Amino acid sequence: MTALLLRPAAARTKARKAAGGAWLHRICLGFAALVVLVALVAPWLAPHDPNAVDFGASLANPTPHLPLGGDISGRDTLSRLIVGARTSLLGPLGVVVLSTLLGVVIGVTAAWRGGWVDALLSRTSELLLAFPGLLLAMLLVSLYGRGLIAPMVALSLAYTPFVSRLARGLALSEVGKPYLAAYRVQGFSGAWICVRHLVPNIAPVVLAQSTVNFGYALLDLAALSFLGLGVPPLTPDWGAMINDGQSAILDGAPLSALAPCLAVILTVVAFNVVGERFADRVSGRAA
């Protein structure tokens, strides 16, 4: 009798949680889409030149002319925030695309070939996991100089083992299924089977993980820019803006640092929520 009474309450609680999760997902999806749209139209959306220096507006408070005030050099914080969305999203996009492509190729090859090939690729992935991504990025920046390419390549190599292990596990669950054996019997090559059938079947889960990785890559690249190891100084970037504006916090103009900091936090959270929701839908756990 007690179980019968509790079951509707439990069902209602589950429904409320599902509804709350759905609303959170919609908000985060909308915010992520808005950030991407702003990055695409940034040059036309920015109200001022993001690199225009005006020492008369140094550490200026928000005004109708400068909605988020000015930084220490008098540059418009809002314009730099809008234009900085381009580099802040382009770097993580490159990391996710490159690491996903490499990870899927390595993971599927290891699962399909098996034996010593699987052992070699798996041990190589474990070796790469031993190198912290930020440390590897610092090493490449010291060798090739500042810019977006060196940190992007370094973080791509650091993220590849995570994708390859996921792809390998998913591929192993597919390799023994009858539909792949049927294609083998018909004489199709292993590469054709993997590209046409195996990879598309594991792609949704891999893409869900890549969406989550996008947020982490954005955070890592922002940290490198904050340390002065990212884009050149005049290039608007959220991490570099935080570094430039940290001294202004004590001078009574915190928006030049807090605005890009808030942009990084909200964007990372939005992409993580969207990625996790996508993963739940793929696995059938979400309504």
Short mmCIF file of C-alpha atoms in Angstrom, two decimals:
data_model
loop_
_atom_site.label_atom_id
_atom_site.label_comp_id
_atom_site.label_asym_id
_atom_site.label_seq_id
_atom_site.Cartn_x
_atom_site.Cartn_y
_atom_site.Cartn_z
CA MET A 1 0.00 0.00 0.00
CA THR A 2 2.84 2.38 0.90
CA ALA A 3 4.57 1.62 -2.38
CA LEU A 4 1.39 2.46 -4.27
CA LEU A 5 1.15 5.79 -2.46
CA LEU A 6 4.81 6.66 -3.02
CA ARG A 7 4.93 5.71 -6.69
CA PRO A 8 2.95 8.73 -7.98
CA ALA A 9 5.02 11.10 -5.84
CA ALA A 10 8.25 9.58 -7.16
CA ALA A 11 6.92 9.86 -10.70
CA ARG A 12 6.02 13.51 -10.16
CA THR A 13 9.48 14.23 -8.70
CA LYS A 14 11.13 12.57 -11.69
CA ALA A 15 8.93 14.57 -14.06
CA ARG A 16 9.82 17.84 -12.30
CA LYS A 17 13.53 17.03 -12.52
CA ALA A 18 13.18 16.18 -16.20
CA ALA A 19 11.31 19.43 -16.84
CA GLY A 20 13.95 21.44 -14.97
CA GLY A 21 16.72 19.73 -16.92
CA ALA A 22 14.91 20.44 -20.19
CA TRP A 23 14.60 24.14 -19.36
CA LEU A 24 18.25 24.34 -18.37
CA HIS A 25 19.22 22.63 -21.61
CA ARG A 26 17.14 25.05 -23.67
CA ILE A 27 18.66 28.07 -21.92
CA CYS A 28 22.21 26.76 -22.36
CA LEU A 29 21.55 25.80 -25.98
CA GLY A 30 20.20 29.27 -26.69
CA PHE A 31 23.15 30.94 -25.00
CA ALA A 32 25.65 28.76 -26.88
CA ALA A 33 23.92 29.57 -30.16
CA LEU A 34 23.97 33.28 -29.28
CA VAL A 35 27.72 33.21 -28.58
CA VAL A 36 28.37 31.45 -31.89
CA LEU A 37 26.19 33.99 -33.73
CA VAL A 38 28.00 36.90 -32.06
CA ALA A 39 31.35 35.41 -33.09
CA LEU A 40 30.18 35.09 -36.71
CA VAL A 41 28.99 38.70 -37.02
CA ALA A 42 31.48 40.25 -34.58
CA PRO A 43 33.08 42.79 -36.97
CA TRP A 44 29.66 44.24 -37.84
CA LEU A 45 28.23 43.98 -34.32
CA ALA A 46 31.05 45.67 -32.37
CA PRO A 47 30.14 49.35 -31.79
CA HIS A 48 33.78 50.55 -31.87
CA ASP A 49 37.20 49.52 -33.09
CA PRO A 50 38.36 46.99 -30.46
CA ASN A 51 41.99 48.18 -30.75
CA ALA A 52 41.30 51.94 -30.76
CA VAL A 53 43.27 53.46 -27.86
CA ASP A 54 41.81 56.45 -26.01
CA PHE A 55 43.73 57.30 -22.86
CA GLY A 56 41.04 59.80 -21.99
CA ALA A 57 38.70 56.83 -21.45
CA SER A 58 41.21 54.78 -19.46
CA LEU A 59 39.37 52.70 -16.84
CA ALA A 60 36.19 54.59 -17.70
CA ASN A 61 32.97 53.63 -15.97
CA PRO A 62 30.05 52.33 -18.05
CA THR A 63 28.34 55.01 -20.13
CA PRO A 64 25.88 54.93 -23.05
CA HIS A 65 28.91 55.37 -25.33
CA LEU A 66 30.89 52.62 -23.54
CA PRO A 67 28.30 50.19 -22.07
CA LEU A 68 30.97 48.09 -20.29
CA GLY A 69 33.43 50.90 -19.74
CA GLY A 70 37.02 51.04 -20.97
CA ASP A 71 40.15 49.07 -20.15
CA ILE A 72 43.46 50.50 -18.94
CA SER A 73 44.25 51.75 -22.47
CA GLY A 74 40.80 53.23 -23.00
CA ARG A 75 39.70 50.52 -25.43
CA ASP A 76 35.99 49.67 -25.49
CA THR A 77 35.48 46.55 -23.33
CA LEU A 78 32.24 45.59 -25.07
CA SER A 79 33.80 45.74 -28.55
CA ARG A 80 36.78 43.68 -27.44
CA LEU A 81 34.45 41.19 -25.78
CA ILE A 82 32.40 40.78 -28.97
CA VAL A 83 35.37 40.53 -31.34
CA GLY A 84 37.25 38.35 -28.85
CA ALA A 85 34.51 35.74 -29.15
CA ARG A 86 35.97 34.83 -32.55
CA THR A 87 39.41 33.78 -31.35
CA SER A 88 38.00 32.39 -28.10
CA LEU A 89 35.73 29.99 -30.05
CA LEU A 90 37.94 29.35 -33.08
CA GLY A 91 40.73 27.81 -31.00
CA PRO A 92 38.50 25.30 -29.15
CA LEU A 93 36.78 24.44 -32.43
CA GLY A 94 40.14 23.56 -33.98
CA VAL A 95 41.09 21.49 -30.92
CA VAL A 96 37.82 19.56 -30.97
CA VAL A 97 37.86 18.90 -34.74
CA LEU A 98 41.49 17.77 -34.83
CA SER A 99 41.34 15.66 -31.66
CA THR A 100 38.05 14.04 -32.72
CA LEU A 101 39.36 13.10 -36.16
CA LEU A 102 42.62 11.69 -34.77
CA GLY A 103 40.88 9.97 -31.86
CA VAL A 104 38.27 8.27 -34.03
CA VAL A 105 40.89 7.06 -36.52
CA ILE A 106 43.11 5.68 -33.76
CA GLY A 107 40.28 4.14 -31.74
CA VAL A 108 38.50 2.51 -34.67
CA THR A 109 41.77 1.20 -36.12
CA ALA A 110 42.74 -0.32 -32.78
CA ALA A 111 39.35 -2.00 -32.35
CA TRP A 112 39.15 -3.24 -35.94
CA ARG A 113 42.66 -4.62 -36.27
CA GLY A 114 43.11 -5.89 -32.71
CA GLY A 115 46.23 -7.80 -31.68
CA TRP A 116 49.55 -5.96 -31.63
CA VAL A 117 48.06 -2.96 -33.45
CA ASP A 118 45.51 -2.51 -30.68
CA ALA A 119 48.19 -2.94 -28.02
CA LEU A 120 50.55 -0.44 -29.68
CA LEU A 121 47.91 2.24 -30.20
CA SER A 122 46.47 1.75 -26.71
CA ARG A 123 49.90 2.05 -25.05
CA THR A 124 50.67 5.15 -27.14
CA SER A 125 47.42 6.75 -26.01
CA GLU A 126 48.23 5.97 -22.39
CA LEU A 127 51.67 7.56 -22.87
CA LEU A 128 50.08 10.75 -24.21
CA LEU A 129 47.77 10.84 -21.20
CA ALA A 130 50.84 11.21 -18.99
CA PHE A 131 51.61 14.63 -20.50
CA PRO A 132 49.42 17.49 -19.18
CA GLY A 133 47.92 19.42 -22.06
CA LEU A 134 48.80 22.86 -20.69
CA LEU A 135 52.41 21.82 -20.11
CA LEU A 136 52.69 20.50 -23.67
CA ALA A 137 51.18 23.73 -24.97
CA MET A 138 53.73 25.79 -23.02
CA LEU A 139 56.51 23.68 -24.53
CA LEU A 140 55.29 24.22 -28.10
CA VAL A 141 54.79 27.96 -27.51
CA SER A 142 58.36 28.24 -26.21
CA LEU A 143 59.59 26.48 -29.39
CA TYR A 144 57.41 28.14 -32.04
CA GLY A 145 56.36 31.41 -30.41
CA ARG A 146 53.02 32.87 -29.40
CA GLY A 147 49.93 32.42 -31.50
CA LEU A 148 46.85 30.27 -31.83
CA ILE A 149 48.34 27.37 -33.80
CA ALA A 150 50.88 25.99 -31.28
CA PRO A 151 48.46 25.82 -28.29
CA MET A 152 45.73 24.42 -30.55
CA VAL A 153 47.97 21.61 -31.82
CA ALA A 154 49.25 20.84 -28.31
CA LEU A 155 45.77 20.62 -26.80
CA SER A 156 44.57 18.55 -29.75
CA LEU A 157 47.27 15.99 -28.99
CA ALA A 158 46.33 16.09 -25.30
CA TYR A 159 42.61 15.55 -26.02
CA THR A 160 43.13 12.82 -28.63
CA PRO A 161 43.68 9.92 -26.15
CA PHE A 162 40.35 10.62 -24.43
CA VAL A 163 38.50 10.48 -27.75
CA SER A 164 40.43 7.42 -28.96
CA ARG A 165 39.65 5.44 -25.81
CA LEU A 166 35.96 6.29 -26.14
CA ALA A 167 35.94 5.44 -29.87
CA ARG A 168 37.80 2.17 -29.25
CA GLY A 169 35.31 1.06 -26.59
CA LEU A 170 32.34 1.90 -28.78
CA ALA A 171 33.90 0.23 -31.82
CA LEU A 172 34.70 -2.95 -29.88
CA SER A 173 31.00 -3.28 -29.04
CA GLU A 174 30.16 -3.03 -32.76
CA VAL A 175 32.91 -5.14 -34.32
CA GLY A 176 31.37 -8.50 -33.34
CA LYS A 177 27.85 -7.68 -34.53
CA PRO A 178 26.34 -9.67 -37.43
CA TYR A 179 25.82 -6.72 -39.78
CA LEU A 180 29.57 -6.07 -39.96
CA ALA A 181 30.28 -9.77 -40.46
CA ALA A 182 27.80 -9.76 -43.35
CA TYR A 183 29.72 -6.98 -45.08
CA ARG A 184 32.96 -8.88 -44.58
CA VAL A 185 31.49 -12.00 -46.16
CA GLN A 186 30.40 -9.93 -49.16
CA GLY A 187 34.02 -8.93 -49.70
CA PHE A 188 33.90 -5.27 -48.66
CA SER A 189 37.20 -3.87 -47.38
CA GLY A 190 37.70 -3.04 -43.73
CA ALA A 191 38.20 0.66 -44.49
CA TRP A 192 34.91 0.82 -46.44
CA ILE A 193 33.00 -0.95 -43.67
CA CYS A 194 34.43 1.33 -40.97
CA VAL A 195 33.83 4.58 -42.87
CA ARG A 196 30.36 3.71 -44.19
CA HIS A 197 28.88 1.82 -41.24
CA LEU A 198 31.02 1.54 -38.10
CA VAL A 199 31.93 5.21 -37.67
CA PRO A 200 28.37 6.53 -38.33
CA ASN A 201 27.04 4.17 -35.63
CA ILE A 202 29.42 5.48 -32.96
CA ALA A 203 29.39 9.10 -34.17
CA PRO A 204 26.52 10.38 -31.94
CA VAL A 205 28.27 9.40 -28.70
CA VAL A 206 31.61 10.75 -29.92
CA LEU A 207 30.01 14.04 -30.97
CA ALA A 208 28.35 14.36 -27.57
CA GLN A 209 31.72 13.96 -25.87
CA SER A 210 33.31 16.41 -28.32
CA THR A 211 30.71 19.03 -27.35
CA VAL A 212 31.77 18.67 -23.72
CA ASN A 213 35.44 18.79 -24.78
CA PHE A 214 34.76 22.11 -26.52
CA GLY A 215 34.06 23.76 -23.17
CA TYR A 216 37.18 22.32 -21.58
CA ALA A 217 39.31 23.36 -24.57
CA LEU A 218 37.92 26.90 -24.35
CA LEU A 219 38.88 27.02 -20.68
CA ASP A 220 42.41 25.70 -21.35
CA LEU A 221 43.05 28.15 -24.18
CA ALA A 222 41.73 31.04 -22.09
CA ALA A 223 44.15 30.00 -19.34
CA LEU A 224 47.05 30.02 -21.81
CA SER A 225 46.06 33.48 -23.08
CA PHE A 226 45.80 34.66 -19.48
CA LEU A 227 49.38 33.50 -18.93
CA GLY A 228 50.52 35.37 -22.04
CA LEU A 229 51.08 32.21 -24.10
CA GLY A 230 48.17 32.55 -26.47
CA VAL A 231 47.29 35.07 -29.16
CA PRO A 232 49.45 38.19 -29.80
CA PRO A 233 48.86 41.14 -27.45
CA LEU A 234 46.73 43.29 -29.79
CA THR A 235 44.37 40.44 -30.70
CA PRO A 236 41.09 40.58 -28.70
CA ASP A 237 40.73 37.37 -26.69
CA TRP A 238 38.80 36.65 -23.52
CA GLY A 239 41.75 35.11 -21.66
CA ALA A 240 44.05 37.98 -22.59
CA MET A 241 41.37 40.48 -21.56
CA ILE A 242 41.21 38.92 -18.11
CA ASN A 243 44.97 39.26 -17.80
CA ASP A 244 44.93 42.88 -19.00
CA GLY A 245 42.08 43.86 -16.71
CA GLN A 246 43.13 42.20 -13.46
CA SER A 247 45.02 45.29 -12.30
CA ALA A 248 41.95 47.44 -13.02
CA ILE A 249 39.90 45.59 -10.40
CA LEU A 250 41.72 47.42 -7.59
CA ASP A 251 41.43 50.71 -9.48
CA GLY A 252 37.65 50.64 -9.41
CA ALA A 253 37.03 49.41 -12.99
CA PRO A 254 36.39 45.67 -12.59
CA LEU A 255 34.25 45.19 -15.71
CA SER A 256 37.26 45.01 -18.03
CA ALA A 257 38.23 41.76 -16.27
CA LEU A 258 34.89 40.51 -14.93
CA ALA A 259 33.05 40.71 -18.28
CA PRO A 260 35.39 38.32 -20.17
CA CYS A 261 35.65 36.12 -17.07
CA LEU A 262 31.87 35.80 -16.95
CA ALA A 263 31.79 35.14 -20.70
CA VAL A 264 34.25 32.25 -20.31
CA ILE A 265 32.37 30.73 -17.37
CA LEU A 266 28.92 30.94 -18.97
CA THR A 267 30.13 29.61 -22.33
CA VAL A 268 31.93 26.65 -20.74
CA VAL A 269 28.88 25.79 -18.63
CA ALA A 270 26.54 26.14 -21.61
CA PHE A 271 28.54 23.80 -23.84
CA ASN A 272 28.99 21.29 -21.01
CA VAL A 273 25.26 21.18 -20.30
CA VAL A 274 24.44 20.87 -24.01
CA GLY A 275 27.00 18.09 -24.43
CA GLU A 276 25.81 16.14 -21.40
CA ARG A 277 22.18 16.46 -22.48
CA PHE A 278 23.13 15.27 -25.96
CA ALA A 279 24.92 12.30 -24.40
CA ASP A 280 21.85 11.49 -22.29
CA ARG A 281 19.62 11.56 -25.34
CA VAL A 282 21.99 9.31 -27.26
CA SER A 283 22.06 6.79 -24.41
CA GLY A 284 18.29 7.01 -23.95
CA ARG A 285 18.38 8.45 -20.42
CA ALA A 286 16.73 11.74 -21.29
CA ALA A 287 13.11 12.29 -22.18
#
